[in-house]
Amino acid sequence: QVDRYLYHMRLSDDTLLDVMTRFQAEMVKGLGRDTNPTATVKMLPSFVRSLPDGSEKGEFLAVDVGGSQFRAHQVKVFDDGKQSSQLESKFYPTPKEVIQGNRAELFDYIADCLLDFMETKNLKHKKLPLGFTFSFPCKQTKLEEGVLLSWTKHFKVRGVQDTDVVSSLREALQKHKANVDVLALVNDTVGTMMTCGYDDQRCEVGLIIGTGTNACYMEEMRHIDLVEGDEGRMCINTEWGAFGDDGALDDLRTEFDRELDLGSLNPGKQLFEKMISSLHLGELVRLILLKMTKEGLLFNGKVSTALLTKGKIEMKHVSAMEKYKEGLSNTKEILTELNLFPSEEDCIAVQHVCTIVSFRSANLCAAALAAILTRLRENKKLLRMRTTVGIDGGLYKTHPQYAKRLHKVVRRLVPNCDVRFLLSVSGSGRGAAMVTAVAYRLAAQRKQIDATLAPFLLSLETLREVKNKMRTELEYGLKRETQASATVKMLPTYVCGTPDGTEKGKFLALDLGGTNFRVLLVKIRSGRRRSVQMYNKIFAIPLEIMQGTGEELFDHIVQCIADFLEYMGIKGARLPLGFTFSFPCRQASIDKGTLVGWTKGFKATDCEGEDVVDMLREAIRRRNEFDLDIVAVVNDTVGTMMTCGYEDPNCEIGLIAGTGSNVCYMEDMKNIEIVEGNEGKMCINTEWGGFGDNGCIDNIRTKYDKEVDEGSLNPGKQRYEKMTSGMYLGEIVRQILIDLTRQGLLFRGQISESLRKRGIFETKFLSQIESDRLALLQVRRILQQLGLDSTCEDSIIVKEVCGAVSKRAAQLCGAGLAAIVEKKRENRGVEHLQITVGVDGTLYKLHPHFSRVLRETVKELAPQCDVTFMLSEDGSGKGAALITAVAKRLHNVGQK
């Protein structure tokens, strides 16, 4: 009979899966900036960004407003390695005149209770941080600020809605001269999650099922449109009690739900809560029993006063009647007390009504919770997820069957989530203290991280200083008397012209400058159908050859050339060859280059001080298979400038920002004292990587730069390059990460074996980690590939470190380039210069922010120069061929 009568309260799994889908849609709506205003599930950001990690410590106060009592707590958190805390609490009544009075009365009462508690615990002399649990929907813009949106439960205090409750509490505490610092405003669900999160670090959902009902969980920042930033996670207070206020659950609401709603303090609001929470379940049972009695189905049709009195049947009665082990005795006793004089059949029927009502509550709660768990799993892109739900609330704790039913249904609805349900023993008060403790810890950590990264933040003034020092060093390198001791060597390249479009023919080009070596065949056509066709092959240079003997290195190069000529079927042809050799060379002519010193990890013996063109010729002779006409030896910067100069005659600067860092530019012959002649221009390979080797930029070098330099193949040399180039940036990051880990700010203070390995953190990881498209989850994956088991918070810090190091590199590079474009402007004697810079290098091409920061810095430091940056598509190999073609053209002109 009862089953038939309450048929609509029985929900099948299909119906629950449907509720789950509806709730997921509401969550998405609540998170969107445009859809949030009309969403019933408000998805309020809590500004709690981090769960406890076990390193919290200190003494905290908490007050808890929102349940049937006010509570004041003292929480001591011990950093003893055992994650222990001690909670002492005092409970205060919630007088009706206070919770239905005005603002001043409410907050004065809270302040009075807190002061009484502090006196009891002898805490008045201490200034303690306080966490404020306020279990009503608040819109937060900070952790310590919250505007009340609406009252729920049985609270109706005037003058509080639409005001900041933390300010009201602070005012009341000041008035009472309480020595307390309110640091955090917390919803009870968030408090519950944090309490349980202290005991179980997997806990990322908080659930309250008591007088009211609500849930919170850790959401990815990138999905929260209501808050700036997309790094990390933030706890979202769903305020799910209002689910269905827009009619989304009307098909599931019964006539009893509608009647209960009409008689409530807030008709039409919190409809989901009214179907679930203990505040309403007793009343729902009363309405059902009343109607059944009126229809003669119970108590012989006799309607007692108890059945007519609102609120007479409470949740405690429902819980007691569902204690099946005690048979019907409890049910009989309770009904008799209510003057209902039941028969045995009546007792069975009433018990059954209670079961259906509370089971429906557990079912609906399970469906909404399943929606949250599914979202968490999908956010993490996991097929199967292990997680913990922290729970509090009288209904869950005291009802004999509720917990078991809820667990069972949740596991059925989300079979791919292994869920642990953890009861919050000490309520949300300890959680509010934990939020405060975490905020305290994060503030202290933030200070340490900021202090660590502060030396990487360069002011405009500092960058101007770098630009001016670079300018001075450029001049030293050009002057005869200072060139020998100059750190920026300003090497003449004997490249005196840029392409004019008449170049033509077939040329070979070699490109040596990193771990790969390229051989190219370049066909240049002139005239109307002007074009450059290229064929190339890339060969690896093993480490043992990079760091072996010079003879082995050049024999390997010739072996690669032979393979390429065979591959192209041109072994017999004697072609003009341009050799891009991206290391500092002192040139006496375009086809003579003496190696000044290796950079970028090369260490081949018996090469420094030797002419690399001669070494190449000898290796070709030793092989005795083919002959080549070596016309030009070229630096990669020069090759880049020539490649771009072929497209844009305004290109007179070449920049490499990759494994190494260097610049060349066309300088007026009259300024190059170390070369005879005053007419025309010549390309100067600045070799600016050595800038600062004389100590002139020591004021901006950090301890990490010094560690990287000391651990390199050439300590004390190429200091500017070591701050700006791809070969070293990852290593600087690694040194910072080690230091932050030692300070206990990363990876739980554990330095992994992989982090100890030099070179493990390649610059490509910087580019990947800093990519705006990458979510933190992917950042964590990259770190996991490196053997670094990171939390979400760790990933944010690593990203910040990468950002600081790469931004400084781009700014320093920009300051150096600004010095060169300013020099070009003065050379030309113009007020405003228009010039193009040809650029190549993986750092410039692949890093998501490097090129932008570089351009912005040049614009800021050289405002009178309009600089266009042109990417060299075909690298420096094509440039070597073009230089060879230009040299051949100029040679022919000279002969004529």
Tab-separated table of C-alpha atoms in Angstrom, residues 45 73 105 127 166 225-226 236 399 423 461 476 505 608 627 662 668 679 787 812 894:
chain	number	residue	atom	x	y	z
A	45	PRO	CA	34.957	30.111	-5.769
A	73	HIS	CA	37.676	26.296	18.698
A	105	GLU	CA	23.295	41.742	17.433
A	127	LYS	CA	47.412	37.527	18.795
A	166	VAL	CA	34.296	39.306	7.515
A	225	ASP	CA	35.625	31.726	-15.551
A	226	LEU	CA	34.677	33.745	-12.469
A	236	ILE	CA	34.438	25.374	-5.414
A	399	HIS	CA	20.850	7.952	10.905
A	423	LEU	CA	33.967	11.049	8.525
A	461	GLU	CA	66.833	50.893	-15.169
A	476	TYR	CA	86.236	48.236	-27.189
A	505	GLY	CA	74.708	28.787	-59.741
A	608	GLU	CA	91.882	26.282	-31.042
A	627	ASP	CA	87.793	18.099	-54.226
A	662	ASN	CA	75.121	35.691	-30.884
A	668	ASP	CA	80.864	51.000	-41.383
A	679	GLU	CA	85.099	52.599	-47.635
A	787	GLY	CA	61.197	11.460	-12.492
A	812	LEU	CA	68.935	40.558	-21.558
A	894	GLY	CA	87.287	42.314	-59.095
